[in-house]
Amino acid sequence: MADEMLYVHYETVSNYVLSKGIAVKDDTKLVRKVPENLLLIDGRKNIGTFDSHTGFQIIKGQDNVKAFFQNGIDKPTAFGKWIDFVNVEMLHLLTPIEISEILYIAHAHTHLHSPFYYKLQNNYIYLTLPNGFTKMYYRYLDQFHDLFAEAITERMVEKINQKKRFFQKDKFIKPFPVESVKEFIPIFKEGAVISFKQMRFDNGLYFIPLFIAEDRYASVGSYFNEKDSVGTIIYDCGHDEWKFQIDFE
């Protein structure tokens, strides 16, 4: 079963999202435009081609990048660690210091200077972290909204159909509205947990509580005190409608 506790920490200074439980079910939601090439910085040798200038494997061409993304669906660690880049010629202009900075990102999971390199023209850095966490740098942070909306929808589909009999059809769930995700940014900045584990049902309505975990990562999988809820996501089965309230400023 997929994670029942979703965690999102939005960092608007460095433009990254630290998350857990936001599984990629549709590779088109991972990035809005398929990158031209990928620089694989996790030390793998069994994929792509070796680039002698950087010492990393690279995946060249959008078709190959798309295949790499598709192969990673439903495999939490398959995406590994990568940075997109525009062309090999500019990649080969990276200095030893810049290459060492990229090595540092892969090792320490954080950046020394800007995570967006002029020579790479990268829009993303994707890092698979221990314990199921993922860190992704976005040149444009709102691109994460598609992933979050998909994750909420997928979890609700799973929960609502969890106890159906094998001969019953899956119940329809209206996709969570992407345009509403921006309303969650204040709690994302604090480190938000969306607890499907503590979801309750009442009179045709599903209530999913929201909590603040900040940087207490070990608490993400635990039950939270209902009194500490900072909001609720509501799904109305009768009207196929999403609602939410956020009691946090």
XYZ file of N, CA and C in Angstrom:
747
model
N 0.843 -1.194 0.000
C 0.000 0.000 0.000
C 0.883 1.250 0.000
N 0.447 2.267 -0.709
C 1.197 3.515 -0.770
C 1.192 4.199 0.595
N 2.116 5.117 0.774
C 2.190 5.858 2.028
C 0.862 6.529 2.339
N 0.469 6.440 3.602
C -0.773 7.087 4.020
C -0.524 8.442 4.666
N 0.742 8.786 4.812
C 1.101 10.096 5.342
C 1.960 10.795 4.289
N 1.469 11.873 3.736
C 2.229 12.637 2.758
C 2.891 13.813 3.468
N 4.157 14.044 3.141
C 4.897 15.153 3.752
C 5.405 16.080 2.658
N 5.240 17.385 2.875
C 5.719 18.374 1.914
C 6.350 19.540 2.657
N 7.591 19.829 2.314
C 8.256 21.030 2.836
C 8.724 21.859 1.650
N 8.175 23.047 1.556
C 8.409 23.969 0.447
C 9.479 24.953 0.883
N 10.559 25.070 0.133
C 11.622 26.032 0.453
C 11.709 27.033 -0.695
N 11.181 28.231 -0.466
C 11.042 29.193 -1.553
C 12.295 30.031 -1.787
N 13.276 29.935 -0.907
C 14.528 30.670 -1.116
C 15.413 29.932 -2.115
N 15.566 28.628 -1.884
C 16.398 27.806 -2.763
C 15.598 27.062 -3.825
N 14.287 27.222 -3.776
C 13.388 26.601 -4.758
C 13.475 25.078 -4.791
N 13.277 24.458 -3.621
C 13.191 23.000 -3.621
C 11.989 22.546 -2.808
N 11.579 21.317 -3.076
C 10.509 20.670 -2.317
C 11.072 19.377 -1.745
N 11.005 19.253 -0.427
C 11.344 18.007 0.249
C 10.031 17.290 0.517
N 9.924 16.047 0.089
C 8.632 15.369 0.211
C 8.805 13.890 0.506
N 7.705 13.304 0.957
C 7.626 11.863 1.149
C 6.208 11.429 0.808
N 6.093 10.323 0.090
C 4.776 9.810 -0.248
C 4.182 10.386 -1.518
N 4.895 11.300 -2.178
C 4.401 11.878 -3.430
C 4.923 11.017 -4.574
N 4.311 9.863 -4.755
C 4.758 8.923 -5.776
C 4.388 9.431 -7.164
N 5.224 9.126 -8.131
C 4.973 9.532 -9.510
C 4.214 8.418 -10.225
N 2.958 8.667 -10.532
C 2.146 7.694 -11.260
C 2.088 8.019 -12.745
N 2.367 9.264 -13.071
C 2.306 9.723 -14.453
C 3.558 10.540 -14.714
N 4.435 10.054 -15.582
C 5.716 10.735 -15.783
C 5.560 12.138 -16.352
N 4.423 12.443 -16.955
C 4.209 13.795 -17.472
C 4.013 14.802 -16.342
N 3.719 14.303 -15.130
C 3.552 15.201 -13.983
C 4.893 15.512 -13.314
N 5.899 14.688 -13.569
C 7.202 14.891 -12.935
C 7.836 16.186 -13.427
N 7.797 16.400 -14.724
C 8.300 17.638 -15.325
C 7.317 18.055 -16.413
N 7.158 19.332 -16.595
C 6.187 19.792 -17.591
C 6.682 19.597 -19.020
N 7.993 19.723 -19.185
C 8.586 19.469 -20.498
C 9.730 18.478 -20.318
N 9.731 17.440 -21.141
C 10.783 16.430 -21.036
C 12.138 17.082 -21.306
N 13.096 16.954 -20.392
C 14.426 17.542 -20.612
C 15.115 16.984 -21.850
N 16.033 17.777 -22.379
C 16.802 17.340 -23.535
C 17.759 16.201 -23.166
N 18.374 16.323 -21.975
C 19.369 15.345 -21.533
C 19.375 15.303 -20.006
N 19.904 14.222 -19.458
C 20.054 14.103 -18.008
C 21.492 13.748 -17.659
N 21.973 14.355 -16.589
C 23.265 14.021 -15.996
C 22.967 13.205 -14.746
N 23.333 11.929 -14.748
C 23.040 11.040 -13.625
C 24.168 11.160 -12.607
N 23.838 11.615 -11.408
C 24.885 11.944 -10.429
C 24.888 10.997 -9.229
N 24.260 9.817 -9.379
C 24.192 8.877 -8.259
C 25.190 7.731 -8.376
N 26.086 7.814 -9.338
C 27.141 6.807 -9.440
C 26.779 5.556 -10.196
N 25.573 5.502 -10.753
C 25.182 4.302 -11.510
C 25.999 4.159 -12.787
N 26.326 2.935 -13.134
C 27.103 2.664 -14.338
C 26.348 1.825 -15.354
N 25.141 1.395 -14.984
C 24.421 0.443 -15.822
C 23.355 1.091 -16.691
N 23.410 2.408 -16.827
C 22.400 3.096 -17.631
C 23.038 4.311 -18.275
N 22.571 4.648 -19.478
C 23.116 5.801 -20.170
C 24.498 5.542 -20.733
N 25.194 6.624 -21.038
C 26.552 6.522 -21.572
C 27.502 7.326 -20.695
N 28.750 6.887 -20.639
C 29.729 7.526 -19.776
C 30.242 8.811 -20.416
N 30.302 9.881 -19.613
C 30.853 11.154 -20.070
C 32.198 11.368 -19.387
N 33.267 11.348 -20.165
C 34.613 11.394 -19.591
C 34.949 12.750 -18.972
N 34.298 13.817 -19.422
C 34.611 15.137 -18.883
C 34.131 15.279 -17.442
N 32.921 14.824 -17.186
C 32.342 14.979 -15.845
C 32.542 13.743 -14.978
N 32.732 12.586 -15.608
C 32.832 11.345 -14.855
C 31.480 10.747 -14.498
N 30.398 11.336 -15.040
C 29.045 10.850 -14.778
C 28.489 10.142 -16.017
N 27.463 9.342 -15.796
C 26.683 8.800 -16.900
C 25.713 9.886 -17.369
N 25.392 9.887 -18.644
C 24.408 10.831 -19.164
C 23.386 10.071 -20.005
N 22.182 10.626 -20.057
C 21.129 10.125 -20.940
C 20.870 11.215 -21.962
N 21.069 10.906 -23.225
C 20.982 11.911 -24.282
C 19.698 11.739 -25.102
N 19.032 12.861 -25.326
C 17.856 12.870 -26.189
C 16.561 12.713 -25.418
N 15.539 13.441 -25.834
C 14.259 13.424 -25.123
C 13.596 12.057 -25.114
N 13.734 11.305 -26.204
C 13.117 9.975 -26.241
C 13.715 9.070 -25.164
N 15.030 9.119 -25.018
C 15.691 8.295 -24.002
C 15.373 8.776 -22.594
N 15.265 10.085 -22.433
C 14.898 10.639 -21.114
C 13.482 10.212 -20.750
N 12.573 10.289 -21.711
C 11.187 9.887 -21.448
C 11.120 8.405 -21.079
N 11.898 7.578 -21.754
C 11.925 6.151 -21.436
C 12.462 5.924 -20.024
N 13.457 6.702 -19.638
C 14.018 6.613 -18.289
C 12.952 6.954 -17.247
N 12.188 8.014 -17.495
C 11.121 8.393 -16.569
C 10.040 7.312 -16.500
N 9.643 6.802 -17.647
C 8.583 5.788 -17.681
C 9.007 4.519 -16.951
N 10.274 4.162 -17.067
C 10.775 2.967 -16.381
C 10.830 3.151 -14.870
N 10.827 4.402 -14.440
C 10.913 4.672 -13.006
C 9.575 4.724 -12.297
N 8.482 4.686 -13.046
C 7.157 4.763 -12.433
C 6.968 3.598 -11.467
N 6.465 3.915 -10.276
C 6.172 2.928 -9.228
C 7.422 2.290 -8.615
N 8.595 2.848 -8.894
C 9.836 2.364 -8.279
C 10.471 3.549 -7.560
N 10.264 3.666 -6.248
C 10.651 4.871 -5.501
C 12.088 5.322 -5.696
N 13.033 4.388 -5.860
C 14.432 4.785 -5.969
C 14.952 4.767 -7.400
N 14.093 4.422 -8.358
C 14.561 4.239 -9.731
C 15.048 5.533 -10.370
N 14.470 6.668 -9.973
C 14.878 7.935 -10.574
C 16.254 8.368 -10.091
N 16.667 7.858 -8.936
C 18.004 8.141 -8.436
C 18.262 9.615 -8.185
N 19.364 10.103 -8.749
C 19.734 11.509 -8.609
C 20.177 12.010 -9.979
N 19.589 13.114 -10.413
C 19.932 13.621 -11.735
C 19.744 15.126 -11.834
N 20.418 15.692 -12.832
C 20.267 17.099 -13.192
C 20.024 17.143 -14.696
N 19.074 17.928 -15.136
C 18.864 18.050 -16.574
C 19.850 19.066 -17.160
N 20.141 18.929 -18.437
C 20.991 19.913 -19.111
C 20.604 19.989 -20.581
N 20.975 21.117 -21.212
C 20.490 21.401 -22.561
C 21.330 20.722 -23.639
N 22.656 20.874 -23.573
C 23.465 20.237 -24.622
C 24.837 19.830 -24.094
N 25.420 18.859 -24.756
C 26.679 18.273 -24.320
C 27.821 19.276 -24.438
N 27.780 20.125 -25.447
C 28.852 21.103 -25.627
C 28.992 22.003 -24.406
N 27.886 22.506 -23.895
C 27.929 23.363 -22.703
C 28.283 22.547 -21.458
N 27.828 21.292 -21.407
C 28.184 20.415 -20.291
C 29.703 20.304 -20.169
N 30.371 20.248 -21.306
C 31.821 20.065 -21.315
C 32.589 21.348 -21.002
N 31.861 22.425 -20.754
C 32.493 23.665 -20.304
C 32.497 23.781 -18.781
N 31.882 22.804 -18.107
C 31.909 22.823 -16.640
C 33.347 22.747 -16.149
N 33.668 23.566 -15.156
C 35.015 23.552 -14.579
C 35.112 22.456 -13.525
N 36.326 22.081 -13.144
C 36.466 21.095 -12.064
C 35.759 21.518 -10.783
N 35.762 22.808 -10.489
C 35.079 23.292 -9.276
C 33.574 23.073 -9.403
N 33.016 23.365 -10.578
C 31.574 23.172 -10.768
C 31.201 21.697 -10.697
N 32.049 20.845 -11.245
C 31.800 19.399 -11.168
C 31.860 18.927 -9.713
N 32.793 19.489 -8.955
C 32.892 19.112 -7.537
C 31.673 19.576 -6.763
N 31.097 20.718 -7.151
C 29.864 21.187 -6.513
C 28.717 20.222 -6.772
N 28.665 19.697 -7.986
C 27.620 18.725 -8.323
C 27.816 17.443 -7.529
N 29.068 17.009 -7.384
C 29.358 15.850 -6.532
C 28.899 16.090 -5.103
N 29.092 17.307 -4.636
C 28.671 17.650 -3.275
C 27.154 17.558 -3.140
N 26.444 18.055 -4.143
C 24.977 17.964 -4.123
C 24.544 16.503 -4.026
N 25.179 15.636 -4.815
C 24.816 14.218 -4.808
C 25.113 13.572 -3.469
N 26.180 14.000 -2.821
C 26.602 13.394 -1.556
C 25.852 13.979 -0.355
N 25.770 15.310 -0.300
C 25.213 15.986 0.884
C 23.741 16.347 0.727
N 23.210 16.206 -0.483
C 21.800 16.498 -0.758
C 21.448 17.959 -0.528
N 22.417 18.824 -0.697
C 22.165 20.258 -0.616
C 23.173 20.967 -1.510
N 22.905 22.205 -1.841
C 23.730 22.955 -2.770
C 24.693 23.883 -2.028
N 25.789 24.214 -2.676
C 26.739 25.170 -2.117
C 26.433 26.586 -2.590
N 26.165 26.709 -3.876
C 25.812 28.007 -4.448
C 24.440 27.861 -5.111
N 24.219 28.498 -6.204
C 22.929 28.340 -6.876
C 22.798 26.926 -7.425
N 21.632 26.290 -7.257
C 21.435 24.947 -7.824
C 21.131 24.973 -9.322
N 21.049 26.180 -9.871
C 20.732 26.310 -11.297
C 21.947 26.888 -12.023
N 22.512 26.069 -12.917
C 23.780 26.374 -13.559
C 23.565 26.984 -14.940
N 24.276 28.079 -15.192
C 24.164 28.742 -16.498
C 24.571 27.798 -17.622
N 25.647 27.040 -17.421
C 26.159 26.167 -18.485
C 25.237 24.981 -18.746
N 24.537 24.534 -17.729
C 23.604 23.411 -17.899
C 22.227 23.882 -18.346
N 21.874 25.124 -17.947
C 20.522 25.636 -18.185
C 19.491 24.669 -17.615
N 19.802 24.123 -16.447
C 18.914 23.121 -15.847
C 17.695 23.749 -15.200
N 16.603 23.039 -15.273
C 15.365 23.445 -14.613
C 15.092 22.625 -13.360
N 15.824 21.513 -13.203
C 15.553 20.597 -12.096
C 16.837 19.982 -11.547
N 16.784 19.607 -10.285
C 17.713 18.643 -9.703
C 16.848 17.688 -8.895
N 16.979 16.400 -9.156
C 16.168 15.392 -8.471
C 17.082 14.532 -7.609
N 16.728 14.404 -6.318
C 17.547 13.648 -5.375
C 16.682 12.654 -4.601
N 17.001 11.377 -4.715
C 16.377 10.362 -3.867
C 17.152 10.301 -2.567
N 16.461 10.508 -1.450
C 17.084 10.549 -0.131
C 16.755 9.279 0.652
N 17.439 9.059 1.776
C 17.110 7.898 2.613
C 15.690 7.978 3.188
N 15.175 6.823 3.607
C 13.891 6.711 4.312
C 12.698 7.184 3.490
N 12.815 7.079 2.167
C 11.665 7.365 1.321
C 11.438 8.828 0.997
N 12.350 9.710 1.388
C 12.194 11.127 1.087
C 12.773 11.448 -0.286
N 12.236 12.486 -0.885
C 12.713 12.985 -2.173
C 12.905 14.493 -2.062
N 13.966 14.973 -2.660
C 14.202 16.417 -2.718
C 14.344 16.806 -4.175
N 13.555 17.780 -4.599
C 13.610 18.205 -5.985
C 13.667 19.719 -6.072
N 14.692 20.200 -6.748
C 14.818 21.629 -7.023
C 14.062 21.944 -8.306
N 13.287 23.021 -8.279
C 12.538 23.468 -9.438
C 12.915 24.914 -9.752
N 13.218 25.191 -11.001
C 13.409 26.594 -11.372
C 12.098 27.353 -11.149
N 10.994 26.669 -11.410
C 9.665 27.241 -11.172
C 8.913 26.302 -10.233
N 8.775 26.737 -8.979
C 8.248 25.855 -7.934
C 6.821 25.387 -8.182
N 6.050 26.186 -8.908
C 4.654 25.797 -9.095
C 4.514 24.510 -9.906
N 5.603 24.029 -10.498
C 5.530 22.763 -11.227
C 5.278 21.582 -10.289
N 5.574 21.774 -9.014
C 5.285 20.710 -8.044
C 3.789 20.513 -7.849
N 2.994 21.522 -8.154
C 1.556 21.461 -7.888
C 0.884 20.300 -8.611
N 1.327 20.005 -9.826
C 0.747 18.876 -10.569
C 0.976 17.558 -9.835
N 2.201 17.379 -9.302
C 2.526 16.156 -8.574
C 1.681 16.017 -7.316
N 1.537 17.129 -6.595
C 0.777 17.086 -5.345
C -0.693 16.758 -5.614
N -1.278 17.413 -6.602
C -2.683 17.157 -6.930
C -2.897 15.708 -7.326
N -1.963 15.153 -8.103
C -2.074 13.749 -8.508
C -1.964 12.829 -7.307
N -1.035 13.146 -6.372
C -0.836 12.296 -5.197
C -2.074 12.271 -4.313
N -2.696 13.421 -4.109
C -3.922 13.483 -3.301
C -5.026 12.660 -3.958
N -5.178 12.809 -5.259
C -6.216 12.071 -5.980
C -5.970 10.565 -5.887
N -4.729 10.140 -6.105
C -4.394 8.712 -6.079
C -4.651 8.102 -4.707
N -4.270 8.819 -3.649
C -4.491 8.293 -2.293
C -5.987 8.159 -2.007
N -6.776 9.142 -2.443
C -8.213 9.076 -2.199
C -8.841 7.925 -2.972
N -8.421 7.717 -4.213
C -8.923 6.589 -5.003
C -8.628 5.279 -4.279
N -7.403 5.157 -3.779
C -7.016 3.928 -3.087
C -7.818 3.713 -1.815
N -7.975 4.768 -1.021
C -8.672 4.647 0.258
C -10.153 4.324 0.065
N -10.792 5.007 -0.855
C -12.231 4.822 -1.048
C -12.538 3.420 -1.603
N -11.617 2.889 -2.398
C -11.860 1.583 -3.014
C -11.190 0.435 -2.271
N -10.659 0.733 -1.103
C -9.890 -0.253 -0.344
C -10.706 -1.477 0.045
N -11.967 -1.268 0.399
C -12.785 -2.367 0.920
C -13.860 -2.840 -0.059
N -13.752 -2.408 -1.312
C -14.759 -2.851 -2.273
C -14.550 -4.334 -2.601
N -15.604 -4.988 -2.990
C -15.520 -6.384 -3.376
C -14.922 -6.502 -4.768
N -14.354 -7.675 -5.039
C -13.572 -7.832 -6.272
C -14.397 -7.629 -7.534
N -15.721 -7.855 -7.458
C -16.549 -7.713 -8.649
C -17.110 -6.299 -8.808
N -16.818 -5.433 -7.863
C -17.314 -4.062 -7.939
C -16.338 -3.173 -8.704
N -16.892 -2.217 -9.428
C -16.058 -1.264 -10.143
C -15.501 -0.228 -9.162
N -14.331 0.307 -9.509
C -13.768 1.380 -8.695
C -14.682 2.595 -8.714
N -14.823 3.211 -7.564
C -15.613 4.435 -7.479
C -14.847 5.586 -8.116
N -15.572 6.423 -8.805
C -14.973 7.568 -9.483
C -14.565 8.629 -8.463
N -13.389 9.194 -8.656
C -12.932 10.300 -7.838
C -12.535 11.439 -8.766
N -13.092 12.579 -8.569
C -12.730 13.744 -9.369
C -11.298 14.168 -9.026
N -10.455 14.459 -10.015
C -9.081 14.880 -9.727
C -9.034 16.115 -8.832
N -8.073 16.121 -7.911
C -7.897 17.291 -7.048
C -7.504 18.481 -7.919
N -8.124 19.642 -7.717
C -7.857 20.799 -8.584
C -6.457 21.381 -8.388
N -5.664 21.353 -9.448
C -4.285 21.849 -9.373
C -4.255 23.314 -8.967
N -5.223 24.081 -9.431
C -5.224 25.516 -9.141
C -5.411 25.824 -7.653
N -5.885 24.846 -6.885
C -6.096 25.055 -5.450
C -4.839 24.800 -4.619
N -3.819 24.175 -5.219
C -2.633 23.798 -4.448
C -1.927 25.018 -3.879
N -2.004 26.148 -4.571
C -1.312 27.353 -4.091
C -1.819 27.791 -2.724
N -3.037 27.399 -2.366
C -3.589 27.764 -1.063
C -2.873 27.028 0.078
N -2.166 25.966 -0.252
C -1.483 25.173 0.765
C -0.052 25.650 1.028
N 0.420 26.590 0.247
C 1.813 27.032 0.361
C 2.190 27.483 1.769
N 1.345 28.229 2.505
C 1.725 28.628 3.877
C 2.076 27.448 4.781
N 1.341 26.338 4.684
C 1.694 25.192 5.533
C 2.807 24.360 4.914
N 2.903 24.364 3.575
C 4.038 23.693 2.941
C 5.353 24.283 3.433
N 5.385 25.587 3.593
C 6.618 26.254 4.030
C 7.033 25.835 5.432
N 6.085 25.343 6.225
C 6.366 24.929 7.603
C 6.643 23.433 7.721
N 6.363 22.686 6.661
C 6.517 21.230 6.701
C 5.188 20.589 7.038
N 4.399 20.285 6.010
C 3.023 19.823 6.195
C 2.898 18.311 6.053
N 2.030 17.729 6.869
C 1.675 16.312 6.757
C 0.196 16.211 6.426
N -0.118 15.459 5.380
C -1.500 15.185 5.010
C -1.749 13.735 5.414
N -2.577 13.532 6.442
C -2.693 12.216 7.061
C -3.917 11.443 6.577
N -3.727 10.629 5.541
C -4.794 9.727 5.112
C -4.976 8.606 6.142
N -3.975 8.376 6.955
C -4.079 7.375 8.017
C -5.161 7.762 9.026
N -5.382 9.073 9.181
C -6.367 9.566 10.142
C -7.620 10.113 9.452
N -7.824 9.732 8.211
C -9.014 10.162 7.477
C -10.271 9.576 8.116
N -11.331 10.354 8.162
C -12.611 9.858 8.692
C -13.729 10.135 7.690
N -14.801 9.359 7.821
C -15.943 9.469 6.914
C -17.189 9.810 7.717
N -17.952 10.762 7.237
C -19.173 11.151 7.929
C -20.167 11.727 6.936
N -21.314 11.064 6.810
C -22.434 11.576 6.019
C -22.021 11.928 4.586
N -21.304 11.012 3.945
C -20.933 11.216 2.549
C -19.704 12.078 2.329
N -19.066 12.480 3.414
C -17.886 13.341 3.309
C -16.659 12.643 3.899
N -15.547 12.729 3.199
C -14.266 12.244 3.713
C -13.459 13.441 4.206
N -12.909 13.324 5.413
C -12.146 14.405 6.025
C -10.699 13.948 6.236
N -9.761 14.644 5.616
C -8.338 14.311 5.729
C -7.655 15.449 6.486
N -7.156 15.199 7.689
C -6.561 16.276 8.481
C -5.157 16.653 8.021
N -4.813 17.906 8.252
C -3.494 18.445 7.937
C -2.783 18.805 9.233
N -1.482 18.537 9.278
C -0.687 18.841 10.460
C 0.631 19.491 10.056
N 1.277 20.128 11.021
C 2.605 20.697 10.814
C 3.622 19.790 11.503
N 4.582 19.303 10.726
C 5.637 18.460 11.289
C 6.962 19.201 11.356
N 7.041 20.360 10.652
C 8.280 21.125 10.542
C 9.380 20.198 10.019
N 10.539 20.167 10.701
C 11.625 19.309 10.224
C 11.781 18.048 11.075
N 10.719 17.677 11.799
C 10.758 16.465 12.619
C 10.380 15.276 11.728
N 11.329 14.868 10.890
C 11.041 13.872 9.862
C 10.615 12.529 10.439
N 11.122 12.184 11.617
C 10.790 10.892 12.219
C 9.314 10.809 12.597
N 8.676 11.968 12.761
C 7.270 11.977 13.181
C 6.304 11.848 12.014
N 6.817 11.875 10.794
C 5.943 11.902 9.622
C 5.031 10.687 9.548
N 5.506 9.526 9.943
C 4.690 8.318 9.853
C 3.837 8.041 11.073
N 3.888 8.923 12.063
C 3.173 8.697 13.320
C 1.794 9.341 13.304
N 0.953 8.892 14.224
C -0.338 9.536 14.404
C -0.137 10.885 15.073
N -0.926 11.869 14.658
C -0.877 13.194 15.243
C -2.107 13.415 16.122
N -1.967 14.258 17.106
C -3.096 14.635 17.944
C -4.066 15.465 17.102
N -5.316 15.026 17.060
C -6.319 15.725 16.250
C -6.439 17.202 16.617
N -6.161 17.524 17.867
C -6.257 18.917 18.315
C -5.211 19.804 17.656
N -4.164 19.176 17.114
C -3.078 19.938 16.486
C -3.299 20.157 14.993
N -4.447 19.729 14.489
C -4.735 19.891 13.066
C -4.757 21.367 12.676
N -4.157 21.660 11.507
C -4.143 23.047 11.015
C -5.033 23.196 9.780
N -5.825 22.184 9.512
C -6.724 22.268 8.371
C -7.248 20.905 7.976
N -8.093 20.899 6.957
C -8.737 19.666 6.510
C -8.967 19.718 5.011
N -8.684 18.600 4.344
C -9.105 18.417 2.958
C -10.364 17.564 2.988
N -11.369 17.979 2.264
C -12.677 17.301 2.295
C -13.048 16.851 0.884
N -13.488 15.598 0.787
C -14.025 15.131 -0.486
C -15.489 14.768 -0.294
N -16.349 15.410 -1.087
C -17.793 15.198 -1.041
C -18.175 14.197 -2.123
N -18.479 12.964 -1.701
C -18.803 11.907 -2.658
C -20.086 12.201 -3.428
N -21.045 12.806 -2.759
C -22.337 13.056 -3.391
C -22.253 14.040 -4.541
N -21.357 15.001 -4.422
C -21.235 16.036 -5.448
C -19.919 15.946 -6.223
N -19.131 14.897 -5.937
C -17.816 14.758 -6.585
C -17.062 16.077 -6.536
N -16.873 16.556 -5.309
C -16.305 17.895 -5.132
C -15.254 17.902 -4.016
N -14.164 18.589 -4.278
C -13.124 18.786 -3.273
C -13.325 20.126 -2.573
N -13.131 20.113 -1.275
C -13.160 21.347 -0.497
C -11.984 21.279 0.476
N -11.616 22.405 1.022
C -10.574 22.383 2.052
C -10.679 23.637 2.905
N -10.165 23.527 4.091
C -10.052 24.689 4.969
C -8.685 24.622 5.640
N -8.019 25.747 5.702
C -6.695 25.823 6.309
C -6.730 26.845 7.428
N -6.505 26.371 8.663
C -6.567 27.238 9.830
C -5.151 27.579 10.277
N -4.420 28.206 9.353
C -3.006 28.477 9.637
C -2.608 29.736 8.884
N -1.868 30.604 9.566
C -1.404 31.846 8.925
C 0.091 32.003 9.151
